[in-house]
Coordinates of C-alpha atoms in Angstrom, one line a residue:
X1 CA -4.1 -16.4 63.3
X2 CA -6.2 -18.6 60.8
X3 CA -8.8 -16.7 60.6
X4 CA -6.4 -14.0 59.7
X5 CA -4.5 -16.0 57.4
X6 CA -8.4 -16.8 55.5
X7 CA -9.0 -13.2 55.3
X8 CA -5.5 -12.5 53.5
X9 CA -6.6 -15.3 51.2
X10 CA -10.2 -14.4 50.6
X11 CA -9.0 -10.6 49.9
X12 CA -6.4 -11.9 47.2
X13 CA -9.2 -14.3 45.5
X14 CA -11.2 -10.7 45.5
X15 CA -9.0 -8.9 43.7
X16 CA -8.5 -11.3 41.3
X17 CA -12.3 -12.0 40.9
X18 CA -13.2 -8.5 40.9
X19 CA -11.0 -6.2 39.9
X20 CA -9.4 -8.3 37.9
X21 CA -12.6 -9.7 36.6
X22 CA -11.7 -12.8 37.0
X23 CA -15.7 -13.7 35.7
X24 CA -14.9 -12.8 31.9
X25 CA -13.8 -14.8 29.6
X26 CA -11.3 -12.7 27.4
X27 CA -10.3 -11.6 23.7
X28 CA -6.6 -9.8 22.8
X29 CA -6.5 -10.7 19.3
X30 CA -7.9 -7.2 18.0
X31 CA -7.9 -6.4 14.7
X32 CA -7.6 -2.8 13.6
X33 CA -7.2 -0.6 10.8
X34 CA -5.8 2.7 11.1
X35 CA -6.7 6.2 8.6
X36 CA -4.3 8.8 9.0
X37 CA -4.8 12.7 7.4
X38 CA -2.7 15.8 7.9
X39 CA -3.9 19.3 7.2
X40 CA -2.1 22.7 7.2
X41 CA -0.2 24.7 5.0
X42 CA 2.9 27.2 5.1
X43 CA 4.5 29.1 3.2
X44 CA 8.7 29.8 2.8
X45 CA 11.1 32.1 0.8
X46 CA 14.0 30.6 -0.2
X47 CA 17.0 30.7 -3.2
X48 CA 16.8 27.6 -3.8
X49 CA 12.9 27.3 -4.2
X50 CA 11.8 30.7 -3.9
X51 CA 8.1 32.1 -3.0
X52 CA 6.2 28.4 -2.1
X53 CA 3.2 27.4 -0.6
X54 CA 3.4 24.3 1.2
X55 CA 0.6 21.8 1.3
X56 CA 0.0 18.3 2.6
X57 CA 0.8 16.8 -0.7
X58 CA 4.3 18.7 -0.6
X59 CA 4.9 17.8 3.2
X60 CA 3.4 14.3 4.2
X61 CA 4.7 11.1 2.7
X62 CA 3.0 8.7 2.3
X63 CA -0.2 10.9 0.9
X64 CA -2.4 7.8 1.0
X65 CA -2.2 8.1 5.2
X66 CA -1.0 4.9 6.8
X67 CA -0.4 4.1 10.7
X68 CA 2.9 5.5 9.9
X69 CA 3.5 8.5 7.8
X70 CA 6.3 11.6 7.8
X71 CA 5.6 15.3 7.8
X72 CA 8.7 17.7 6.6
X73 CA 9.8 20.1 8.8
X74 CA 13.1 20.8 6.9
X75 CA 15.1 20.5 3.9
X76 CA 18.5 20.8 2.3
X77 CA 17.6 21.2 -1.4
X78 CA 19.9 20.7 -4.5
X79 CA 18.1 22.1 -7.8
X80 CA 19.3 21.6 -11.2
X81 CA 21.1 18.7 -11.1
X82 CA 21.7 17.1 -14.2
X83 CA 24.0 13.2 -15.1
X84 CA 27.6 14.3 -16.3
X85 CA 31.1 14.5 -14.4
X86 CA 32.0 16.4 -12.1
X87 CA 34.5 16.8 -8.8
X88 CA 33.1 14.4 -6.4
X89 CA 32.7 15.9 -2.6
X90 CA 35.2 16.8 -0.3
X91 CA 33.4 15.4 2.4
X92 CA 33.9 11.7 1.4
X93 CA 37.1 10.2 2.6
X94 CA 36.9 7.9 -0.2
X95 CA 36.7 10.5 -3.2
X96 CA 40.1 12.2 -1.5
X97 CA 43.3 11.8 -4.5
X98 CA 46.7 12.9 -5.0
X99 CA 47.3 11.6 -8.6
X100 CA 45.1 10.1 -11.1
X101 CA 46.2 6.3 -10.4
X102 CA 44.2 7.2 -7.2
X103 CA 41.0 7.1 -8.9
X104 CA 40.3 3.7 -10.4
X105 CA 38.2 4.5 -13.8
X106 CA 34.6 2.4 -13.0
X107 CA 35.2 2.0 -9.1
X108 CA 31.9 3.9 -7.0
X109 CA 33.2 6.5 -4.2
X110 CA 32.3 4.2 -1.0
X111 CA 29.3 6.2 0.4
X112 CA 29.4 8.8 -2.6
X113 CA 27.4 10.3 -5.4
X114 CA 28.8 8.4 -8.7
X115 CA 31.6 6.2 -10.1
X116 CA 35.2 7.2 -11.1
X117 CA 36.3 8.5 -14.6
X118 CA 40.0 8.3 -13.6
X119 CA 40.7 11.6 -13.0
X120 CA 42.2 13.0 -10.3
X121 CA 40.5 16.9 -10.4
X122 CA 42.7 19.6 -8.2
X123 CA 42.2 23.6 -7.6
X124 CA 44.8 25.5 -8.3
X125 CA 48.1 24.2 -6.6
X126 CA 46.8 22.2 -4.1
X127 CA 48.4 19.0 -4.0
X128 CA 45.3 16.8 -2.6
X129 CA 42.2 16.8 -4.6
X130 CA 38.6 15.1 -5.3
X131 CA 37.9 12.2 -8.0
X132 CA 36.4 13.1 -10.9
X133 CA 32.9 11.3 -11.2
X134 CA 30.0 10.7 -13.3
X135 CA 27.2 11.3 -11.3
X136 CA 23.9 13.5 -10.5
X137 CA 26.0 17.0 -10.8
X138 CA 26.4 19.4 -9.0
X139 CA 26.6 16.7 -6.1
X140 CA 24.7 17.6 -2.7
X141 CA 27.4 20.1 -0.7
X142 CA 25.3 22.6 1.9
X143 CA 24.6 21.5 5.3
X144 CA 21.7 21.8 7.2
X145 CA 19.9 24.8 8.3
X146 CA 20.0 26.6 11.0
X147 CA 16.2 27.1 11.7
X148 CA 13.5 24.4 10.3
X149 CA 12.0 25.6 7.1
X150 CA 8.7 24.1 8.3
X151 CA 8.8 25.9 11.7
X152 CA 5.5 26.6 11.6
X153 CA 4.2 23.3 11.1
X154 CA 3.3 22.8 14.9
X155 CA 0.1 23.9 13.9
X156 CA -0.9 21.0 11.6
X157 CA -3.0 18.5 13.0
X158 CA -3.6 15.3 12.7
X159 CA -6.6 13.5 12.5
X160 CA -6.5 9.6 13.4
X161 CA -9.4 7.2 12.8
X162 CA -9.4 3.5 14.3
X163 CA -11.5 0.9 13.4
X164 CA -11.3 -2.1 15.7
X165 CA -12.6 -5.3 16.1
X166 CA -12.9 -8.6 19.0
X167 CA -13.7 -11.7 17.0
X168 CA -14.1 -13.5 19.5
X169 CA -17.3 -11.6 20.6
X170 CA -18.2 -9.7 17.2
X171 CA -17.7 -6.1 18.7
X172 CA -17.3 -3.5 16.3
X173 CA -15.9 0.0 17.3
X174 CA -14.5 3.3 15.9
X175 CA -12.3 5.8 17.9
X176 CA -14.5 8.6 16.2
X177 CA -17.3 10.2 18.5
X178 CA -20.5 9.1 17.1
X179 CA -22.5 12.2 16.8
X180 CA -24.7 13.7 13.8
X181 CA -22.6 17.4 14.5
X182 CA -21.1 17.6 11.4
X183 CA -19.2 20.5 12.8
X184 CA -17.5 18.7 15.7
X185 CA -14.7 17.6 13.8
X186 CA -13.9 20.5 12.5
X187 CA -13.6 22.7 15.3
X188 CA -12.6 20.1 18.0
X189 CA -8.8 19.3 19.1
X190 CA -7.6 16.4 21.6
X191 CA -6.9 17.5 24.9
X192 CA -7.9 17.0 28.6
X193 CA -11.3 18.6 28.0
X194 CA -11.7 16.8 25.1
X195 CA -10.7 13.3 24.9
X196 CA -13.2 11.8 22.9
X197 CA -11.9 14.2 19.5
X198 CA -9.6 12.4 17.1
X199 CA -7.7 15.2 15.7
X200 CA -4.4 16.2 17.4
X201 CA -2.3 19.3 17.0
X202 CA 1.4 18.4 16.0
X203 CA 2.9 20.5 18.6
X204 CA 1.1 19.3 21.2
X205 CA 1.9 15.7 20.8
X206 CA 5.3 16.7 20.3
X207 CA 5.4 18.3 23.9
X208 CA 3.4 15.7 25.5
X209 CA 6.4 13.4 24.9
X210 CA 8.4 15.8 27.2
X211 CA 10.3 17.2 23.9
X212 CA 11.0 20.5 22.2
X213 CA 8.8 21.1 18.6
X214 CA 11.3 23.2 16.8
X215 CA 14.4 20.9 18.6
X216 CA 12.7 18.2 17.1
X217 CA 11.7 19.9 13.7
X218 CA 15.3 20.9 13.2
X219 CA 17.0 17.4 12.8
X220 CA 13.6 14.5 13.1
X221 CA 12.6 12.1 15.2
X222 CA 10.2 9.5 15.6
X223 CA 6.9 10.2 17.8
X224 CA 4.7 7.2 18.7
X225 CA 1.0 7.5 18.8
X226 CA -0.5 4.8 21.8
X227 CA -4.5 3.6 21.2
X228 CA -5.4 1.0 24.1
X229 CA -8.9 -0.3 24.1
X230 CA -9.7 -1.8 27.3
X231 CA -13.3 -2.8 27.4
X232 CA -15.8 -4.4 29.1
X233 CA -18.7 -5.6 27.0
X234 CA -20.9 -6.4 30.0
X235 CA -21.2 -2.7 29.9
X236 CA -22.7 -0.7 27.2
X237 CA -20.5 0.2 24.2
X238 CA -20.7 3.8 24.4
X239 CA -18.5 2.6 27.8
X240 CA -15.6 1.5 25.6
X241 CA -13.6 4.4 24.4
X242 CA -9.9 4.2 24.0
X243 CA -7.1 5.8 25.5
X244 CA -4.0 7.7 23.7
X245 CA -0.5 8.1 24.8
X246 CA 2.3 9.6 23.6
X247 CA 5.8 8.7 23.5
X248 CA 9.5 9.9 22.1
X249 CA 10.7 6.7 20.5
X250 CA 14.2 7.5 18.4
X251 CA 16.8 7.9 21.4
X252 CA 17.8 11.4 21.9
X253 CA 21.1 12.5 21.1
X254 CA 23.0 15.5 21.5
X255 CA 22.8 17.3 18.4
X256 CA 26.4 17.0 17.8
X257 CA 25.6 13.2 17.9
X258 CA 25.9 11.8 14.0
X259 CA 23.0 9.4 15.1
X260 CA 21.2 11.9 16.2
X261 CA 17.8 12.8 13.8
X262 CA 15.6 11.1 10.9
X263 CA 15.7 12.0 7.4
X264 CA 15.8 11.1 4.4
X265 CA 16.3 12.0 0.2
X266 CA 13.9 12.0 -2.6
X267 CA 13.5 13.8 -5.7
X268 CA 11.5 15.4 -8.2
X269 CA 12.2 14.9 -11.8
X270 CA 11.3 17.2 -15.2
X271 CA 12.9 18.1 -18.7
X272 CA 13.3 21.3 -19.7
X273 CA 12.6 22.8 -23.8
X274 CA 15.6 20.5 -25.5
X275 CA 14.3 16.9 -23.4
X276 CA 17.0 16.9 -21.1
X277 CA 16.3 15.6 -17.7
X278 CA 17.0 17.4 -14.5
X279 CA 16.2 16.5 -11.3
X280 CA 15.9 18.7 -7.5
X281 CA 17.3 16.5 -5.0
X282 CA 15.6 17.2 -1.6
X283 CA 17.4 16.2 1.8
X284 CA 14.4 15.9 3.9
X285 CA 14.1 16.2 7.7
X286 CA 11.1 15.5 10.2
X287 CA 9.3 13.8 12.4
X288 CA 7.8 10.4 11.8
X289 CA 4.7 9.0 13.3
X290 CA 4.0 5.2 14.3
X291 CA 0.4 4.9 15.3
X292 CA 0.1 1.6 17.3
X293 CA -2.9 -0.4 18.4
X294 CA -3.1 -2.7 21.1
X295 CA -6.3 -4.1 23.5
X296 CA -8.4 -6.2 24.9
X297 CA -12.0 -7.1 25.5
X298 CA -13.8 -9.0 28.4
X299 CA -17.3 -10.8 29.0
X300 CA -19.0 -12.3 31.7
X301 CA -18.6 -16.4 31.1
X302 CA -19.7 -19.1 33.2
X303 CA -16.2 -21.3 33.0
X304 CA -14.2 -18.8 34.3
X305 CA -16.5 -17.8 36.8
X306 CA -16.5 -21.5 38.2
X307 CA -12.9 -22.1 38.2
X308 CA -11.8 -18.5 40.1
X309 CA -14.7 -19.5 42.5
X310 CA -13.7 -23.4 43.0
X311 CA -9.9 -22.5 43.4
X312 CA -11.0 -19.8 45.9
X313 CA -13.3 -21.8 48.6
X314 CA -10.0 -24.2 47.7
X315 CA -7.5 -21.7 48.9
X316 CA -9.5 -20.8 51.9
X317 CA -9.6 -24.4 52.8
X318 CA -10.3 -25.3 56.2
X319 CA -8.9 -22.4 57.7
X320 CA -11.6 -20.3 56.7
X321 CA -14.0 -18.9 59.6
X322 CA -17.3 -19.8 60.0
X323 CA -19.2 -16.7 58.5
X324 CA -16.9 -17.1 54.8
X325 CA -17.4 -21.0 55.4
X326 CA -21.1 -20.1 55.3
X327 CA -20.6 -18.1 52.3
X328 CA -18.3 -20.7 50.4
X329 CA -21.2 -23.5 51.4
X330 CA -23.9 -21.5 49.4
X331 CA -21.5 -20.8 46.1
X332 CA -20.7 -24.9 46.4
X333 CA -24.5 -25.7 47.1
X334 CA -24.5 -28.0 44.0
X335 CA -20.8 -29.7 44.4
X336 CA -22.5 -30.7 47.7
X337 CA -25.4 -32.3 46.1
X338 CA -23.2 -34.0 43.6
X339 CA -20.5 -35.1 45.6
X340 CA -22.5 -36.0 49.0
X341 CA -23.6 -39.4 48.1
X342 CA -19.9 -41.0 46.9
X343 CA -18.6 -39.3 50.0
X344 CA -15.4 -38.4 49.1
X345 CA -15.7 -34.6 49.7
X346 CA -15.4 -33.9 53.5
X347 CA -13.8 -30.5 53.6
X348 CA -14.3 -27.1 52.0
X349 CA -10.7 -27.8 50.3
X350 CA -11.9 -30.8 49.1
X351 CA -14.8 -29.3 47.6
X352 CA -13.2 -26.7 45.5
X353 CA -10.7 -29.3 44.2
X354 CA -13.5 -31.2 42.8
X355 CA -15.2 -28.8 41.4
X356 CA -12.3 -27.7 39.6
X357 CA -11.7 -30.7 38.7
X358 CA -15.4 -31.2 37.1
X359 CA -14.9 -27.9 34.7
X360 CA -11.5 -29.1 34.3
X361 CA -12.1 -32.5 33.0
X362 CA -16.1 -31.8 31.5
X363 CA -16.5 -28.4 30.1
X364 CA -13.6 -26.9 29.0
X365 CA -12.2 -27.5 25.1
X366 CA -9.4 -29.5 26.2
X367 CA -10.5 -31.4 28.9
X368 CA -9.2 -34.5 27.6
X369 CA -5.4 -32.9 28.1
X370 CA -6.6 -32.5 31.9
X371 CA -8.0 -35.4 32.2
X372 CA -5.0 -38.0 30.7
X373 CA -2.8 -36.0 33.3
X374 CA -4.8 -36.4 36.0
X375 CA -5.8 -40.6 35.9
X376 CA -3.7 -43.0 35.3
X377 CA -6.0 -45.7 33.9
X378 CA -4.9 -49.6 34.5
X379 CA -5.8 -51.1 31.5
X380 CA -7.1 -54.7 31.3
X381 CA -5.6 -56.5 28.2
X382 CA -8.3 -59.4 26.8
X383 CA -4.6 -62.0 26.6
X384 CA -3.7 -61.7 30.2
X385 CA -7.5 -61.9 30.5
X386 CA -7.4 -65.3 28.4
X387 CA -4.4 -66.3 30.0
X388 CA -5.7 -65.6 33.9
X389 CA -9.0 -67.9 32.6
X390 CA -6.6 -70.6 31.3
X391 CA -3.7 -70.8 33.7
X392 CA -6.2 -70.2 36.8
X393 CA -2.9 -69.0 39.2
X394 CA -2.9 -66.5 41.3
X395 CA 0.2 -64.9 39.6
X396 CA -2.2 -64.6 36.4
X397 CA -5.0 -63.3 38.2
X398 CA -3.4 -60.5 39.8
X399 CA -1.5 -59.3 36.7
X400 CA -5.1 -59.5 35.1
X401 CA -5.6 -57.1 38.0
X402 CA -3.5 -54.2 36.6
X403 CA 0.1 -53.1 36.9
X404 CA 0.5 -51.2 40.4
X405 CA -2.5 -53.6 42.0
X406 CA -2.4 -56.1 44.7
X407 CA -5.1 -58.7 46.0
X408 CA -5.1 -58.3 49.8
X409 CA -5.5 -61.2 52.0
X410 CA -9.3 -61.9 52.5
X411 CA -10.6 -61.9 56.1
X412 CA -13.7 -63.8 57.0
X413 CA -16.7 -62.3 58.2
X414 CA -17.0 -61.8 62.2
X415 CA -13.0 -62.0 62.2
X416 CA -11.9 -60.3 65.4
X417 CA -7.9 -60.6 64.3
X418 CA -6.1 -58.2 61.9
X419 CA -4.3 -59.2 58.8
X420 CA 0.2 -59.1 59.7
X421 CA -0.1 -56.3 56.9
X422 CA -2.0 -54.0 59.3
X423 CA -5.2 -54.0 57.4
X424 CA -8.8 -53.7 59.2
X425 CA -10.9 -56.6 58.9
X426 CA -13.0 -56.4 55.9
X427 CA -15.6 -58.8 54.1
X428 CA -14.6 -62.1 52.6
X429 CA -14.4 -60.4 49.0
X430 CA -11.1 -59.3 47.8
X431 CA -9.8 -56.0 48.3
X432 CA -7.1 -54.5 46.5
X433 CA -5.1 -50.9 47.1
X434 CA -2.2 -49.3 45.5
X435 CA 1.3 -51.7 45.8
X436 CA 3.1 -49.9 48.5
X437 CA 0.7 -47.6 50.0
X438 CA -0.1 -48.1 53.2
X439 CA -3.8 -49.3 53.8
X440 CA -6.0 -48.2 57.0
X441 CA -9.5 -46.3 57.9
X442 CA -10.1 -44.2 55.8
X443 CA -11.5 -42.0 58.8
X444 CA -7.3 -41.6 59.7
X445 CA -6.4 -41.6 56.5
X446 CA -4.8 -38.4 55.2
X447 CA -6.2 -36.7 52.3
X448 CA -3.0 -37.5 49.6
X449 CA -3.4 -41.4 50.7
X450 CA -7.1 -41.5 50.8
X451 CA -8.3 -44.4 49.0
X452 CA -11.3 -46.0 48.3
X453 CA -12.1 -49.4 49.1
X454 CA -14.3 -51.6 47.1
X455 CA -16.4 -55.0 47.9
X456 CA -16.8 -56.9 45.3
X457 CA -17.7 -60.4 44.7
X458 CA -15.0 -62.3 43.2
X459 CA -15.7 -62.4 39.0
X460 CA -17.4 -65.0 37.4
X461 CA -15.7 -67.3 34.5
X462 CA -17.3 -64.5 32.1
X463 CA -15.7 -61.7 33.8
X464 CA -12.0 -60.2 34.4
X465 CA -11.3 -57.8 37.4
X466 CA -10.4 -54.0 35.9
X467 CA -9.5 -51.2 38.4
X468 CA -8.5 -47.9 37.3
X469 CA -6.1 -45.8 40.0
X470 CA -6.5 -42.6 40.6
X471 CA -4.1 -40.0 42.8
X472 CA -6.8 -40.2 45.6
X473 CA -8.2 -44.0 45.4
X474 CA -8.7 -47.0 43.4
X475 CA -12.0 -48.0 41.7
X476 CA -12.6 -51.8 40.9
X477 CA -15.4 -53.6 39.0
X478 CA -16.1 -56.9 37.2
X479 CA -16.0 -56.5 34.0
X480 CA -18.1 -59.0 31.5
X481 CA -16.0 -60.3 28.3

């Protein structure tokens, strides 16, 4: 049963030591910049625009190419429009009138096109009308289209260069095979035959997010692009290569859902012979594309190393068999050599702890955070000093001792009695121990009660008694002032 129980122990500290590499000491703060290009063209027939040719500076916005950017796939276009009055639409609830009080002159239409002139405007007989406003006329009336105007824009691609960076170890790497084939990016596309090519095909990342090009082209949505660099730098660096994933990240709404989609307006302004200024107001819809960069780096370092294999042969503790108590000897060759002359290691639990302990309080950065939590240090102020030397009581000497600290009763040497308090006979110099803890062998003693014992002779009238408790024993010495 134990030695099962050490196996189930030494396979978890395995997993954690090596597939987890719990040897390396690790780096998440990457930084990265990300270049973004679209190429394709199309071309559309329309009344509003008529014969065009659609290029990337037409379609993609920003042009500049930014870890997130927007292709066009349609668009509800308004030409011609021109600042004067007109009927405001009868799709706004606000704009809706029955007599020209209705229309305060100055007030904007809530979620309109223009502010008020006062006028109630109504066709023919109707009794309910629009309010007459000064805005961007004629005002923005068609819905969308049926079919995307951009249909064919599943056949742009999209070409994606990372740069990325680990401080913390220098390393430098792009997402771009490095090859001297000036022809390999221009003929290669993404795929499972190619991972290593940075250029992807719109509608294939579209359907690798488990959605519909032309669904998707129809009314927009928002497609995010996934680089992970996981690497391992005690490999070479050809070994770290990132990996892509794909996701659908607006929710996805029935397409009678008014929250349903992504688009947006903008415009393109000109004057025509006389220096008036027109305007064609474009309703655009697409698909927008968040590229996002996330990773992390690991090397082999010797402080990790110690600490997974200290708290391992720690875990294992005495229950471990003799062939992995072998093993965890060898790894703790040198705690042994440290620790066997103070004697206070006696088990292979014992012998992890401390050498935790000694990265813990020694070689890490902040140690000294450890190291206050760990000891609580009895501190020997020089006026209870002064006062123990003047007074010369016993109540003086043993707060000069240390908060926590009593003198135990001294027994002679060749004393074959033991002390009411339970105590072993010791030599004729004081011994002291932690107030309330009981005192005895420290062969019996258990591991949390363990403490150490000192002999010393008693201090001189140039020296004060300082001991400094620990969880596991007290340390005294004379101490010349």
């Amino acid at each position: 049963m134990k030695a099962g129980r050490a196996w189930h122990h030494l396979t978890a500290r395995k997993w954690v030591f090596l597939v987890k590499k719990g040897y390396q000491d690790t780096d998440t703060s990457l930084q990265s910049s990300i270049i973004t290009k679209v190429k394709g063209v199309t071309f559309t027939n329309t009344s509003e625009l008529g014969e065009r040719l659609w290029d990337v500076a037409d379609y993609v916005i920003p042009p500049q190419g930014e870890n997130v950017f927007f292709v066009v796939t349609n668009l509800i276009v308004t030409p011609n429009q021109q600042q004067k009055t007109c009927a405001e639409s009868e799709s706004i609830p606000d704009a809706l009138c029955y007599r020209d009080s209705d229309c305060l002159p100055g007030e904007p239409v809530v979620a309109g096109n223009g502010v008020r002139t006062g006028r109630c405007l109504r066709v023919g007989n109707m009794q309910r009308g629009t309010c007459e406003i000064f805005a961007w006329c004629p005002v923005e009336t068609k819905s969308r289209p049926a079919k995307p105007l951009l249909g064919k824009a599943e056949d742009f691609t999209i070409y994606i260069k990372n740069f990325i960076r680990f401080p913390k170890f220098n390393f430098s790497k792009t997402n771009v095979l490095d090859t001297k084939d000036k022809a390999f990016l221009k003929s290669c596309h993404f795929g499972p035959e190619n991972p290593y090519c940075p250029i992807f095909r719109l509608g294939s990342v579209v359907s690798w997010t488990g959605s519909n090009f032309q669904e998707i082209a129809l009314q927009g949505g928002v497609i995010g692009i996934q680089i992970e660099w996981d690497c391992d730098l005690d490999k070479a660096p050809s070994e770290c290569n990132p990996r892509y994933s794909f996701s659908r990240l607006d929710n996805k709404f029935s397409e009678n859902s008014i929250s349903s989609g992504y688009n947006f307006r903008f415009a393109k302004y000109y004057r025509d012979g006389a220096g008036v200024e027109f305007r064609t107001l474009m309703k655009a819809y697409g698909i927008r594309f968040d590229v996002m960069v996330n990773g992390k780096a690991g090397k082999f370092n010797i402080i990790p190393t110690i600490i997974n294999i200290g708290s391992g042969v720690a875990l294992m503790g005495a229950e471990t068999p003799p062939p992995l108590r072998a093993a965890a000897g060898v790894a703790l060759w040198w705690t042994r050599r440290v620790c066997a002359p103070c004697a206070l290691v006696r088990s292979p639990c014992e012998q992890g702890a401390f050498f935790c302990d000694l990265v813990l309080i020694y070689l890490i950065k902040k140690s000294h955070f450890y190291r206050d939590k760990k000891y609580e240090e009895v501190s020997i102020l020089r006026v209870l000093a002064e006062s123990s030397q003047q007074d010369g009581t016993p109540e003086a000497e043993e707060a000069a001792a240390g908060p926590g600290l009593a003198e135990q009763p001294e027994a002679q040497h060749g004393g074959g009695s033991q002390k009411e308090n339970g105590c072993p006979p010791v030599a004729a110099e004081p011994r002291y121990s932690l107030r309330g803890v009981a005192c005895g062998p420290a062969a019996s003693a258990s591991p949390g009660s363990l403490l150490e014992r000192q002999s010393l002779p008693p201090p001189s009238s140039s020296e004060i008694r300082t001991c400094v408790s620990t969880r596991l024993r007290v340390i005294c010495t004379n101490v010349h002032v």
